[in-house]
Amino acid sequence: MIAVKGRAARGPTLGDPMPVMPVPSTLSPFSVGRASPDTGEAAVAAQRWLAAAERLRAAFRIGAAGHPLVGKNLAVLQPSGATEASPLQCAATDLGARVAQVRLGEPPPTAADFAHIARMLGRFYDAIDASRLPQDAAAELQKHAGVPVYRGLGDGDHPVRALAAHMARQAGSDGDDLRFVLQALLVRTMT
């Protein structure tokens, strides 16, 4: 179980400050593993994430979403040659975060090198997206970075996709369900 603390977003648009919320490791935005949630705690945490995503959607619809991640920096680790933006990058940029694509070069660093890389990145960035890295490298980053390390949030089999699908069924989809769920996770973990 991972406890994630959040602070109120700047501006009145996101509602009251979110309380400390336990996030089962299966739903954690910086979870390296991907198991499906099956506990009562996971269901409660999922409902809280969905409520935060709905607040963001409502604020966006009335033009009052704001930019709660202004001044925050997200590093997106990519192998050489990769250029496409992930849904996470787009969600972060929409909230005002600066997103830097960090190329790892050739040959890619070994898992042992990632301890040093993680400490360095943790000094410069508020979060790291390691979705295109091997499992052992992402685990090493998470262990040493001191900031949230996201792993595979945009992938089709990640629990975040299930939350977005559930949100679409509850509120009727406008096509941006994944964006708002990702934004809720970013606001929670980067502020």
XYZ file of N, CA, C and O in Angstrom, residues 34 75-89 99 101-104 108 114 128-135 137-138 141 149-155:
164
model
N 1.680 -4.469 -12.464
C 0.336 -4.259 -12.985
C -0.548 -5.438 -12.614
O -0.677 -6.365 -13.377
N 9.911 14.418 -16.638
C 10.891 13.831 -17.557
C 10.278 12.591 -18.185
O 9.750 11.732 -17.483
N 10.333 12.509 -19.495
C 9.855 11.341 -20.211
C 11.083 10.646 -20.778
O 11.740 11.169 -21.675
N 11.412 9.495 -20.211
C 12.588 8.755 -20.657
C 12.232 7.949 -21.893
O 11.263 7.191 -21.897
N 13.024 8.135 -22.928
C 12.758 7.452 -24.183
C 14.037 6.900 -24.766
O 15.091 7.536 -24.651
N 13.922 5.740 -25.413
C 15.081 5.246 -26.143
C 15.353 6.162 -27.327
O 14.479 6.909 -27.760
N 16.555 6.137 -27.836
C 16.899 6.960 -28.990
C 15.963 6.670 -30.150
O 15.607 5.522 -30.396
N 15.558 7.721 -30.831
C 14.714 7.571 -32.005
C 13.225 7.675 -31.734
O 12.453 7.937 -32.643
N 12.770 7.492 -30.511
C 11.344 7.596 -30.206
C 10.947 9.069 -30.162
O 11.657 9.884 -29.596
N 9.825 9.399 -30.765
C 9.425 10.808 -30.813
C 7.970 11.059 -30.446
O 7.607 12.186 -30.170
N 7.124 10.061 -30.471
C 5.704 10.291 -30.258
C 5.402 10.663 -28.803
O 6.043 10.190 -27.879
N 4.429 11.540 -28.642
C 4.000 11.968 -27.306
C 3.002 10.946 -26.760
O 2.113 10.487 -27.474
N 3.147 10.623 -25.503
C 2.235 9.683 -24.860
C 1.015 10.442 -24.325
O 1.060 11.665 -24.174
N -0.069 9.722 -24.009
C -1.223 10.386 -23.397
C -0.846 11.089 -22.092
O -1.395 12.137 -21.770
N 0.115 10.538 -21.362
C 0.562 11.157 -20.113
C 1.222 12.506 -20.382
O 0.973 13.482 -19.677
N 2.053 12.590 -21.403
C 2.708 13.848 -21.761
C 1.676 14.912 -22.108
O 1.778 16.056 -21.673
N 7.331 19.420 -20.002
C 7.657 18.024 -20.286
C 8.937 17.991 -21.103
O 9.038 18.650 -22.136
N 11.613 15.443 -23.027
C 11.910 14.098 -23.515
C 13.396 13.870 -23.336
O 14.215 14.572 -23.920
N 13.738 12.914 -22.499
C 15.126 12.609 -22.177
C 15.525 11.342 -22.923
O 14.973 10.272 -22.678
N 16.452 11.478 -23.833
C 16.941 10.348 -24.627
C 18.027 9.624 -23.833
O 18.905 10.249 -23.259
N 17.961 8.331 -23.848
C 18.904 7.531 -23.074
C 20.147 7.142 -23.854
O 21.100 6.643 -23.284
N 21.774 1.587 -24.543
C 21.007 2.034 -23.377
C 21.763 1.742 -22.080
O 22.551 0.797 -22.030
N 21.161 2.957 -13.625
C 19.947 3.698 -13.349
C 19.881 4.262 -11.934
O 19.155 5.213 -11.692
N 8.852 11.285 -13.179
C 9.531 10.654 -14.309
C 8.586 9.638 -14.939
O 8.007 8.806 -14.238
N 8.444 9.702 -16.257
C 7.684 8.696 -16.989
C 8.685 7.707 -17.574
O 9.485 8.055 -18.439
N 8.647 6.477 -17.082
C 9.588 5.441 -17.513
C 8.862 4.332 -18.267
O 9.284 3.179 -18.245
N 7.795 4.679 -18.945
C 6.949 3.653 -19.552
C 7.615 2.873 -20.673
O 7.196 1.778 -20.988
N 8.651 3.413 -21.274
C 9.303 2.707 -22.382
C 10.582 1.988 -21.940
O 11.365 1.560 -22.767
N 10.788 1.896 -20.647
C 11.992 1.238 -20.136
C 11.694 -0.194 -19.715
O 10.569 -0.522 -19.349
N 12.717 -1.032 -19.701
C 12.528 -2.393 -19.177
C 12.137 -2.362 -17.699
O 12.450 -1.411 -16.972
N 11.482 -3.401 -17.265
C 10.984 -3.507 -15.893
C 12.075 -3.282 -14.843
O 11.877 -2.547 -13.887
N 14.917 -1.661 -15.070
C 15.394 -0.280 -15.088
C 14.381 0.641 -14.409
O 14.749 1.520 -13.621
N 13.086 0.439 -14.683
C 12.047 1.253 -14.052
C 12.023 1.030 -12.544
O 11.851 1.981 -11.770
N 14.879 2.968 -11.043
C 14.535 4.393 -11.011
C 13.628 4.700 -9.835
O 13.842 5.660 -9.097
N 7.642 7.792 -10.143
C 8.087 7.202 -11.404
C 6.885 6.470 -11.989
O 6.410 5.501 -11.417
N 6.377 6.985 -13.093
C 5.212 6.398 -13.736
C 5.670 5.301 -14.685
O 6.668 5.440 -15.369
N 4.893 4.233 -14.735
C 5.274 3.093 -15.569
C 4.060 2.588 -16.324
O 3.169 1.987 -15.750
N 3.993 2.864 -17.599
C 2.976 2.277 -18.452
C 1.570 2.819 -18.292
O 0.611 2.121 -18.606
N 1.419 4.062 -17.827
C 0.074 4.594 -17.626
C -0.732 4.680 -18.908
O -1.947 4.569 -18.884
N -0.084 4.880 -20.015
C -0.804 4.978 -21.282
C -1.032 3.639 -21.956
O -1.708 3.568 -22.981
N -0.478 2.570 -21.402
C -0.601 1.251 -22.016
C -2.018 0.706 -21.870
O -2.718 1.000 -20.901
